[in-house]
mmCIF file of C-alpha atoms in Angstrom:
data_model
loop_
_atom_site.group_PDB
_atom_site.id
_atom_site.type_symbol
_atom_site.label_atom_id
_atom_site.label_comp_id
_atom_site.label_asym_id
_atom_site.label_seq_id
_atom_site.Cartn_x
_atom_site.Cartn_y
_atom_site.Cartn_z
ATOM 1 C CA MET W 1 -16.350 5.505 18.271
ATOM 2 C CA HIS W 2 -16.326 4.154 14.776
ATOM 3 C CA CYS W 3 -13.387 1.839 13.749
ATOM 4 C CA HIS W 4 -12.528 1.260 10.037
ATOM 5 C CA LEU W 5 -10.322 -1.627 9.051
ATOM 6 C CA TYR W 6 -8.733 -1.866 5.632
ATOM 7 C CA VAL W 7 -7.415 -5.465 5.069
ATOM 8 C CA PRO W 8 -6.172 -6.430 1.659
ATOM 9 C CA ASP W 9 -6.338 -10.088 0.568
ATOM 10 C CA PHE W 10 -8.555 -11.222 3.439
ATOM 11 C CA ILE W 11 -11.154 -12.567 1.072
ATOM 12 C CA SER W 12 -9.365 -12.733 -2.289
ATOM 13 C CA ALA W 13 -7.151 -15.663 -1.398
ATOM 14 C CA GLU W 14 -9.844 -17.648 0.217
ATOM 15 C CA ARG W 15 -10.183 -20.220 -2.477
ATOM 16 C CA ALA W 16 -6.811 -21.518 -1.814
ATOM 17 C CA HIS W 17 -7.824 -21.998 1.921
ATOM 18 C CA ALA W 18 -11.519 -22.881 1.731
ATOM 19 C CA ASP W 19 -11.462 -25.064 4.882
ATOM 20 C CA GLN W 20 -10.341 -22.275 7.222
ATOM 21 C CA ARG W 21 -13.190 -21.146 9.399
ATOM 22 C CA LEU W 22 -13.081 -17.853 11.310
ATOM 23 C CA ALA W 23 -16.013 -17.304 13.609
ATOM 24 C CA ALA W 24 -15.685 -13.598 14.125
ATOM 25 C CA ALA W 25 -14.953 -12.664 10.556
ATOM 26 C CA GLU W 26 -17.963 -14.819 9.426
ATOM 27 C CA THR W 27 -20.269 -13.233 12.012
ATOM 28 C CA LEU W 28 -19.279 -9.692 11.150
ATOM 29 C CA ILE W 29 -19.593 -10.182 7.457
ATOM 30 C CA ALA W 30 -22.942 -12.110 7.765
ATOM 31 C CA ARG W 31 -24.637 -9.596 10.130
ATOM 32 C CA GLY W 32 -23.293 -6.464 8.554
ATOM 33 C CA ARG W 33 -24.623 -4.546 5.545
ATOM 34 C CA ARG W 34 -22.474 -5.526 2.639
ATOM 35 C CA ARG W 35 -21.476 -3.600 -0.600
ATOM 36 C CA ARG W 36 -19.495 -5.052 -3.411
ATOM 37 C CA MET W 37 -17.562 -2.269 -5.293
ATOM 38 C CA ALA W 38 -15.266 -2.135 -8.172
ATOM 39 C CA SER W 39 -11.620 -2.878 -7.380
ATOM 40 C CA ILE W 40 -9.389 0.111 -6.591
ATOM 41 C CA ALA W 41 -5.688 0.206 -5.792
ATOM 42 C CA PRO W 42 -4.720 0.931 -2.261
ATOM 43 C CA GLU W 43 -3.282 4.322 -3.361
ATOM 44 C CA GLY W 44 -6.610 5.236 -5.003
ATOM 45 C CA TRP W 45 -8.628 4.088 -1.985
ATOM 46 C CA LEU W 46 -6.636 6.205 0.435
ATOM 47 C CA PHE W 47 -6.678 9.361 -1.715
ATOM 48 C CA GLU W 48 -10.384 9.036 -2.205
ATOM 49 C CA ARG W 49 -10.914 8.753 1.522
ATOM 50 C CA PHE W 50 -8.991 11.923 2.115
ATOM 51 C CA SER W 51 -10.709 13.810 -0.819
ATOM 52 C CA VAL W 52 -7.591 14.317 -2.706
ATOM 53 C CA PRO W 53 -8.097 14.682 -6.425
ATOM 54 C CA LYS W 54 -5.936 12.673 -8.876
ATOM 55 C CA GLN W 55 -3.413 14.878 -10.621
ATOM 56 C CA ARG W 56 -1.839 13.227 -13.733
ATOM 57 C CA ASP W 57 -1.155 10.409 -11.279
ATOM 58 C CA TRP W 58 -2.144 9.878 -7.647
ATOM 59 C CA PRO W 59 0.274 12.156 -5.928
ATOM 60 C CA VAL W 60 2.005 9.385 -3.879
ATOM 61 C CA ALA W 61 5.538 10.865 -3.923
ATOM 62 C CA PRO W 62 5.054 14.089 -1.976
ATOM 63 C CA HIS W 63 2.923 12.300 0.675
ATOM 64 C CA THR W 64 5.211 9.410 1.228
ATOM 65 C CA LEU W 65 8.152 11.974 1.344
ATOM 66 C CA LEU W 66 6.354 13.748 4.199
ATOM 67 C CA ALA W 67 5.926 10.355 5.966
ATOM 68 C CA ASP W 68 9.707 9.633 5.505
ATOM 69 C CA GLY W 69 10.581 12.918 7.256
ATOM 70 C CA GLY W 70 11.041 15.067 4.159
ATOM 71 C CA SER W 71 9.737 18.573 3.227
ATOM 72 C CA PRO W 72 7.753 18.423 0.029
ATOM 73 C CA GLU W 73 6.758 22.052 0.262
ATOM 74 C CA ARG W 74 5.151 23.043 -3.131
ATOM 75 C CA HIS W 75 7.494 21.250 -5.351
ATOM 76 C CA PHE W 76 6.712 18.458 -7.767
ATOM 77 C CA TRP W 77 8.084 15.173 -6.633
ATOM 78 C CA MET W 78 8.284 11.729 -8.211
ATOM 79 C CA ARG W 79 9.078 8.424 -6.828
ATOM 80 C CA ALA W 80 12.135 6.805 -8.565
ATOM 81 C CA ASP W 81 12.330 3.406 -6.729
ATOM 82 C CA PRO W 82 14.919 0.874 -7.203
ATOM 83 C CA VAL W 83 13.577 -2.317 -8.950
ATOM 84 C CA HIS W 84 14.937 -5.532 -10.460
ATOM 85 C CA LEU W 85 14.129 -6.220 -14.045
ATOM 86 C CA ARG W 86 14.021 -9.919 -14.791
ATOM 87 C CA VAL W 87 14.906 -11.116 -18.337
ATOM 88 C CA GLY W 88 12.189 -13.383 -19.740
ATOM 89 C CA ARG W 89 11.962 -15.206 -22.976
ATOM 90 C CA ASP W 90 10.334 -12.311 -24.768
ATOM 91 C CA SER W 91 10.232 -9.405 -22.401
ATOM 92 C CA LEU W 92 11.433 -7.857 -19.098
ATOM 93 C CA SER W 93 9.269 -8.114 -15.879
ATOM 94 C CA LEU W 94 9.544 -6.112 -12.854
ATOM 95 C CA ALA W 95 10.076 -7.144 -9.248
ATOM 96 C CA ASP W 96 9.837 -4.469 -6.526
ATOM 97 C CA VAL W 97 10.958 -4.188 -2.982
ATOM 98 C CA THR W 98 8.324 -6.718 -1.792
ATOM 99 C CA SER W 99 10.638 -9.329 -3.513
ATOM 100 C CA PHE W 100 13.988 -8.212 -2.102
ATOM 101 C CA ASP W 101 15.813 -6.154 0.597
ATOM 102 C CA VAL W 102 18.038 -3.160 0.089
ATOM 103 C CA SER W 103 20.355 -1.731 2.739
ATOM 104 C CA ARG W 104 20.899 2.053 3.333
ATOM 105 C CA ALA W 105 24.592 1.706 2.428
ATOM 106 C CA GLU W 106 23.622 0.073 -0.891
ATOM 107 C CA ALA W 107 20.993 2.735 -1.606
ATOM 108 C CA GLU W 108 23.289 5.667 -0.793
ATOM 109 C CA ALA W 109 26.014 4.212 -3.036
ATOM 110 C CA LEU W 110 23.702 3.789 -5.965
ATOM 111 C CA VAL W 111 22.053 7.173 -5.621
ATOM 112 C CA GLU W 112 25.509 8.831 -5.314
ATOM 113 C CA ALA W 113 26.299 7.204 -8.778
ATOM 114 C CA LEU W 114 23.010 8.396 -10.173
ATOM 115 C CA ASN W 115 23.454 11.957 -9.004
ATOM 116 C CA ARG W 116 27.035 11.993 -10.343
ATOM 117 C CA HIS W 117 25.673 10.953 -13.698
ATOM 118 C CA PHE W 118 22.498 13.113 -13.969
ATOM 119 C CA GLY W 119 23.680 16.088 -11.968
ATOM 120 C CA GLU W 120 21.315 19.055 -11.497
ATOM 121 C CA ALA W 121 19.136 17.854 -14.247
ATOM 122 C CA MET W 122 17.627 15.219 -11.939
ATOM 123 C CA LEU W 123 18.748 14.904 -8.335
ATOM 124 C CA PHE W 124 17.742 11.758 -6.463
ATOM 125 C CA TYR W 125 16.927 11.774 -2.830
ATOM 126 C CA ILE W 126 16.707 8.938 -0.334
ATOM 127 C CA LEU W 127 15.200 8.961 3.152
ATOM 128 C CA GLU W 128 14.341 5.291 3.214
ATOM 129 C CA PRO W 129 16.454 2.693 1.393
ATOM 130 C CA ALA W 130 13.601 1.387 -0.727
ATOM 131 C CA ARG W 131 11.967 4.662 -1.511
ATOM 132 C CA TRP W 132 13.807 7.093 -3.784
ATOM 133 C CA TYR W 133 12.642 10.417 -4.993
ATOM 134 C CA VAL W 134 13.327 13.082 -7.672
ATOM 135 C CA ARG W 135 12.213 16.660 -7.555
ATOM 136 C CA LEU W 136 11.378 18.187 -10.868
ATOM 137 C CA GLN W 137 11.109 21.809 -11.883
ATOM 138 C CA ARG W 138 7.724 21.159 -13.662
ATOM 139 C CA ALA W 139 5.100 18.419 -13.779
ATOM 140 C CA PRO W 140 5.770 16.220 -16.765
ATOM 141 C CA ASP W 141 2.789 15.456 -19.020
ATOM 142 C CA MET W 142 2.619 11.712 -18.534
ATOM 143 C CA HIS W 143 1.006 8.890 -16.668
ATOM 144 C CA THR W 144 2.828 6.229 -14.667
ATOM 145 C CA THR W 145 2.146 2.862 -13.250
ATOM 146 C CA PRO W 146 2.661 1.978 -9.515
ATOM 147 C CA PRO W 147 5.171 -0.859 -9.172
ATOM 148 C CA SER W 148 2.595 -2.837 -7.282
ATOM 149 C CA ALA W 149 0.374 -2.849 -10.356
ATOM 150 C CA ALA W 150 3.289 -3.777 -12.653
ATOM 151 C CA ARG W 151 4.744 -6.443 -10.418
ATOM 152 C CA GLY W 152 5.498 -9.633 -12.353
ATOM 153 C CA GLU W 153 4.154 -8.124 -15.511
ATOM 154 C CA ALA W 154 5.960 -7.280 -18.743
ATOM 155 C CA ILE W 155 7.193 -3.677 -18.327
ATOM 156 C CA GLU W 156 6.440 -2.497 -21.856
ATOM 157 C CA ALA W 157 2.840 -1.933 -21.198
ATOM 158 C CA ASN W 158 3.464 -0.332 -17.815
ATOM 159 C CA LEU W 159 6.175 2.271 -18.791
ATOM 160 C CA PRO W 160 5.316 6.028 -18.459
ATOM 161 C CA SER W 161 3.094 7.139 -21.252
ATOM 162 C CA GLY W 162 2.208 10.531 -22.640
ATOM 163 C CA PRO W 163 4.011 13.433 -24.477
ATOM 164 C CA ASP W 164 6.873 13.660 -21.933
ATOM 165 C CA ALA W 165 7.265 9.989 -21.495
ATOM 166 C CA ILE W 166 10.075 9.406 -24.089
ATOM 167 C CA ALA W 167 12.501 11.479 -22.023
ATOM 168 C CA PHE W 168 11.842 9.417 -18.879
ATOM 169 C CA HIS W 169 12.319 6.111 -20.920
ATOM 170 C CA ALA W 170 15.692 7.466 -21.934
ATOM 171 C CA ARG W 171 16.534 8.288 -18.347
ATOM 172 C CA MET W 172 15.509 4.782 -17.271
ATOM 173 C CA ASN W 173 17.814 3.318 -20.012
ATOM 174 C CA GLU W 174 20.712 5.497 -18.822
ATOM 175 C CA ALA W 175 20.165 4.438 -15.257
ATOM 176 C CA GLN W 176 20.123 0.726 -16.260
ATOM 177 C CA MET W 177 23.516 1.077 -18.007
ATOM 178 C CA LEU W 178 24.932 2.892 -14.990
ATOM 179 C CA LEU W 179 23.656 0.486 -12.442
ATOM 180 C CA HIS W 180 24.403 -2.702 -14.425
ATOM 181 C CA GLU W 181 28.165 -2.880 -13.410
ATOM 182 C CA HIS W 182 28.046 -0.944 -10.175
ATOM 183 C CA PRO W 183 30.081 -2.644 -7.274
ATOM 184 C CA VAL W 184 26.777 -2.851 -5.273
ATOM 185 C CA ASN W 185 25.154 -4.977 -7.854
ATOM 186 C CA THR W 186 28.277 -7.106 -8.385
ATOM 187 C CA ALA W 187 28.271 -7.921 -4.692
ATOM 188 C CA ARG W 188 24.471 -8.581 -4.679
ATOM 189 C CA GLU W 189 24.755 -10.930 -7.661
ATOM 190 C CA ALA W 190 27.724 -12.757 -5.994
ATOM 191 C CA ARG W 191 25.608 -13.622 -2.913
ATOM 192 C CA GLY W 192 22.541 -14.484 -4.966
ATOM 193 C CA ASP W 193 20.460 -11.414 -4.298
ATOM 194 C CA PRO W 194 18.406 -9.657 -7.131
ATOM 195 C CA VAL W 195 20.415 -6.887 -8.570
ATOM 196 C CA LEU W 196 18.964 -3.319 -8.490
ATOM 197 C CA ASN W 197 19.253 -2.807 -12.193
ATOM 198 C CA SER W 198 16.680 -0.095 -12.860
ATOM 199 C CA ILE W 199 14.678 2.652 -11.378
ATOM 200 C CA TRP W 200 10.867 3.024 -11.635
ATOM 201 C CA PHE W 201 9.253 6.419 -12.017
ATOM 202 C CA TRP W 202 5.788 6.775 -10.699
ATOM 203 C CA GLY W 203 3.359 8.616 -8.373
ATOM 204 C CA GLY W 204 4.311 12.141 -9.259
ATOM 205 C CA GLY W 205 2.594 15.183 -7.892
ATOM 206 C CA THR W 206 2.430 18.077 -5.468
ATOM 207 C CA LEU W 207 1.316 17.928 -1.754
ATOM 208 C CA ALA W 208 -2.454 18.274 -1.398
ATOM 209 C CA ASP W 209 -4.117 20.875 0.666
ATOM 210 C CA LEU W 210 -6.042 18.746 3.093
ATOM 211 C CA THR W 211 -8.838 20.532 4.881
ATOM 212 C CA PRO W 212 -11.350 17.668 5.605
ATOM 213 C CA ARG W 213 -10.362 15.359 8.492
ATOM 214 C CA PRO W 214 -12.012 12.028 7.521
ATOM 215 C CA PHE W 215 -10.399 10.233 10.446
ATOM 216 C CA SER W 216 -9.614 11.220 13.996
ATOM 217 C CA ALA W 217 -6.545 8.859 14.024
ATOM 218 C CA VAL W 218 -4.757 6.699 11.523
ATOM 219 C CA PHE W 219 -2.868 3.439 12.572
ATOM 220 C CA GLY W 220 -0.681 1.579 10.166
ATOM 221 C CA ASP W 221 2.790 1.172 8.726
ATOM 222 C CA ASP W 222 1.956 2.119 5.222
ATOM 223 C CA PRO W 223 3.908 5.309 4.300
ATOM 224 C CA LEU W 224 1.144 6.755 2.205
ATOM 225 C CA ALA W 225 -1.530 6.327 4.871
ATOM 226 C CA ARG W 226 0.886 7.981 7.334
ATOM 227 C CA GLY W 227 1.707 10.794 4.981
ATOM 228 C CA LEU W 228 -1.876 11.655 4.218
ATOM 229 C CA ALA W 229 -2.638 11.766 7.991
ATOM 230 C CA LEU W 230 0.304 14.027 8.612
ATOM 231 C CA ALA W 231 -0.765 16.362 5.828
ATOM 232 C CA ALA W 232 -4.268 16.521 7.257
ATOM 233 C CA SER W 233 -2.864 17.030 10.826
ATOM 234 C CA ILE W 234 -4.318 13.865 11.995
ATOM 235 C CA PRO W 235 -2.477 11.706 14.498
ATOM 236 C CA ALA W 236 -0.589 8.965 12.735
ATOM 237 C CA ARG W 237 0.647 5.997 14.730
ATOM 238 C CA ALA W 238 2.325 2.703 14.005
ATOM 239 C CA LEU W 239 0.190 -0.350 13.684
ATOM 240 C CA PRO W 240 -0.459 -1.621 17.199
ATOM 241 C CA LYS W 241 -0.104 -5.308 18.211
ATOM 242 C CA ASP W 242 -3.833 -5.787 18.437
ATOM 243 C CA ALA W 243 -7.236 -4.123 18.568
ATOM 244 C CA LEU W 244 -7.074 -3.642 22.370
ATOM 245 C CA ALA W 245 -3.959 -1.584 22.028
ATOM 246 C CA MET W 246 -5.487 0.395 19.218
ATOM 247 C CA LEU W 247 -8.655 1.146 21.270
ATOM 248 C CA ALA W 248 -6.636 2.234 24.269
ATOM 249 C CA ALA W 249 -4.778 4.780 22.051
ATOM 250 C CA ALA W 250 -7.729 5.973 19.835
ATOM 251 C CA GLY W 251 -9.989 7.328 22.619
ATOM 252 C CA ASN W 252 -13.684 7.167 22.801
ATOM 253 C CA ASP W 253 -14.859 9.388 19.868
ATOM 254 C CA GLY W 254 -14.206 9.833 16.192
ATOM 255 C CA VAL W 255 -13.271 7.495 13.342
ATOM 256 C CA ALA W 256 -10.035 5.474 13.548
ATOM 257 C CA LEU W 257 -8.612 4.034 10.499
ATOM 258 C CA VAL W 258 -6.421 0.873 10.775
ATOM 259 C CA PHE W 259 -4.709 0.448 7.483
ATOM 260 C CA MET W 260 -3.060 -3.028 7.235
ATOM 261 C CA ASP W 261 -0.557 -4.478 4.788
ATOM 262 C CA ALA W 262 -1.748 -7.417 2.471
ATOM 263 C CA LEU W 263 -1.828 -10.574 4.436
ATOM 264 C CA GLY W 264 0.127 -12.244 1.658
ATOM 265 C CA ASN W 265 3.026 -9.853 1.622
ATOM 266 C CA GLU W 266 6.160 -11.864 2.157
ATOM 267 C CA LYS W 267 9.666 -11.166 0.856
ATOM 268 C CA ARG W 268 10.948 -13.583 -1.841
ATOM 269 C CA GLY W 269 7.548 -15.268 -2.344
ATOM 270 C CA ALA W 270 4.566 -14.695 -4.642
ATOM 271 C CA GLU W 271 2.120 -15.933 -2.204
ATOM 272 C CA SER W 272 2.785 -16.601 1.436
ATOM 273 C CA THR W 273 2.633 -20.130 2.671
ATOM 274 C CA ARG W 274 1.912 -18.405 6.020
ATOM 275 C CA PHE W 275 -1.342 -16.933 4.887
ATOM 276 C CA PRO W 276 -3.691 -19.104 6.906
ATOM 277 C CA GLU W 277 -1.554 -18.486 10.007
ATOM 278 C CA ARG W 278 -1.564 -14.725 9.432
ATOM 279 C CA ARG W 279 -5.247 -14.583 8.789
ATOM 280 C CA ALA W 280 -5.932 -16.592 11.951
ATOM 281 C CA ALA W 281 -3.756 -14.092 13.937
ATOM 282 C CA LEU W 282 -5.938 -11.167 12.530
ATOM 283 C CA GLU W 283 -9.061 -12.958 13.649
ATOM 284 C CA ARG W 284 -7.615 -13.504 17.045
ATOM 285 C CA ASP W 285 -5.891 -10.209 17.576
ATOM 286 C CA TRP W 286 -8.375 -7.858 15.724
ATOM 287 C CA LEU W 287 -11.645 -9.168 14.616
ATOM 288 C CA GLU W 288 -12.586 -11.158 17.905
ATOM 289 C CA PRO W 289 -11.756 -8.088 20.091
ATOM 290 C CA LEU W 290 -13.576 -5.713 17.866
ATOM 291 C CA LEU W 291 -16.714 -8.002 17.767
ATOM 292 C CA THR W 292 -16.505 -7.997 21.614
ATOM 293 C CA ALA W 293 -16.137 -4.260 21.685
ATOM 294 C CA LEU W 294 -19.139 -3.902 19.442
ATOM 295 C CA ARG W 295 -21.322 -6.184 21.543
ATOM 296 C CA SER W 296 -20.306 -4.247 24.654
ATOM 297 C CA GLY W 297 -20.880 -0.817 23.205
ATOM 298 C CA ARG W 298 -17.207 0.105 23.409
ATOM 299 C CA ILE W 299 -17.394 1.027 19.744
ATOM 300 C CA GLY W 300 -20.587 2.146 17.997
ATOM 301 C CA MET W 301 -19.695 1.065 14.362
ATOM 302 C CA LEU W 302 -17.228 -1.162 12.614
ATOM 303 C CA THR W 303 -16.432 -0.877 8.855
ATOM 304 C CA LEU W 304 -14.353 -3.546 7.145
ATOM 305 C CA SER W 305 -12.830 -2.687 3.704
ATOM 306 C CA LEU W 306 -11.722 -6.009 2.104
ATOM 307 C CA PRO W 307 -10.165 -5.435 -1.248
ATOM 308 C CA GLY W 308 -9.469 -8.356 -3.584
ATOM 309 C CA ALA W 309 -8.112 -8.941 -6.983
ATOM 310 C CA ASP W 310 -11.219 -7.811 -8.879
ATOM 311 C CA SER W 311 -13.558 -6.142 -6.368
ATOM 312 C CA LEU W 312 -13.842 -4.557 -2.833
ATOM 313 C CA LEU W 313 -16.193 -5.943 -0.261
ATOM 314 C CA GLU W 314 -17.207 -3.356 2.276
ATOM 315 C CA ILE W 315 -19.115 -4.192 5.442
ATOM 316 C CA GLU W 316 -20.651 -1.900 7.838
ATOM 317 C CA ILE W 317 -22.018 -3.222 11.166
ATOM 318 C CA VAL W 318 -23.405 -1.713 14.352
ATOM 319 C CA ARG W 319 -24.425 -3.210 17.664
ATOM 320 C CA THR W 320 -28.071 -3.814 16.737
ATOM 321 C CA ASP W 321 -27.095 -5.764 13.579
ATOM 322 C CA LEU W 322 -25.655 -8.512 15.842
ATOM 323 C CA ARG W 323 -29.173 -9.304 16.975
ATOM 324 C CA TYR W 324 -30.140 -10.579 13.472
ATOM 325 C CA PHE W 325 -29.421 -14.161 14.233
ATOM 326 C CA TRP W 326 -31.182 -15.293 10.989
ATOM 327 C CA ARG W 327 -28.267 -13.757 9.121
ATOM 328 C CA ARG W 328 -26.291 -17.040 9.439
ATOM 329 C CA ARG W 329 -22.646 -17.322 9.289
ATOM 330 C CA LYS W 330 -21.073 -18.772 6.072
ATOM 331 C CA PRO W 331 -17.750 -19.761 4.994
ATOM 332 C CA LEU W 332 -15.635 -16.948 3.812
ATOM 333 C CA ALA W 333 -15.204 -18.791 0.369
ATOM 334 C CA VAL W 334 -18.846 -17.674 -0.303
ATOM 335 C CA TYR W 335 -17.674 -14.041 -0.540
ATOM 336 C CA CYS W 336 -14.575 -14.760 -2.606
ATOM 337 C CA THR W 337 -14.900 -13.620 -6.254
ATOM 338 C CA GLY W 338 -11.257 -13.948 -7.369
#
């Protein structure tokens, strides 16, 4: 069995925690075969693993819709997520749902208002409170930016671009005026929560025809990873509590992908103060048991994909690599580039 772990931020934040030593992680990185690659967004990494070509954008919307229980069929879908635009001195910056919570009742009330305003021209759908969708009659000729890439940035450079973009800028402006004085936002402002004062169009496309099966099972809570697995008829399971539970569910053959959230992802905080604690938990619950499984022959290969801010470090390691004692462990800070 081959186990593949995707763990954002494991290396990239190391400089802020240079004194943290993690023996299993250091051993796996030191003994394995390392490749440093250009940085790629999580969406792009997943689509490339599943051999899905980019449309105008990576087609995130139809695949997360599938994960949320919807039926994309052959329609063109686009995400239209609720966001909070912060007013700065010279520009507006974007905060997405990693910075706030939204309840189902709030989402339903806001979407009802949007549908009442836009009508059949643009119907909004919600299956999960933080993920909204629109179904379009045709694919607009434009490119969009994922909110994760625009987070904290001035929105001007990240707005949709291309021949059809102006129409979507206008729809965003209409939505902003409609949402500004909505009772949901009045209540959120009164209790000190960020108001949901805009929508963010991104990730449009149609569902891919997935014939390759790059993995035998996919574990994780990310809706895109789950949606791609479902589209490829691959078992998609929630992230288990630890590697032992994953191995018990994965069987003895194939390639199991474990797709993890960024270790620094915390609501209402740019960088989690709990990062060292969470990384130590990943070492204890995942890397130590997987190192043991590799030594015992329970798994035949382990791949670690560790994306950072400006590059992706990939490590492949098999059992015989563990014999190379002269490849000495080094602090994780050695591998940090940003």
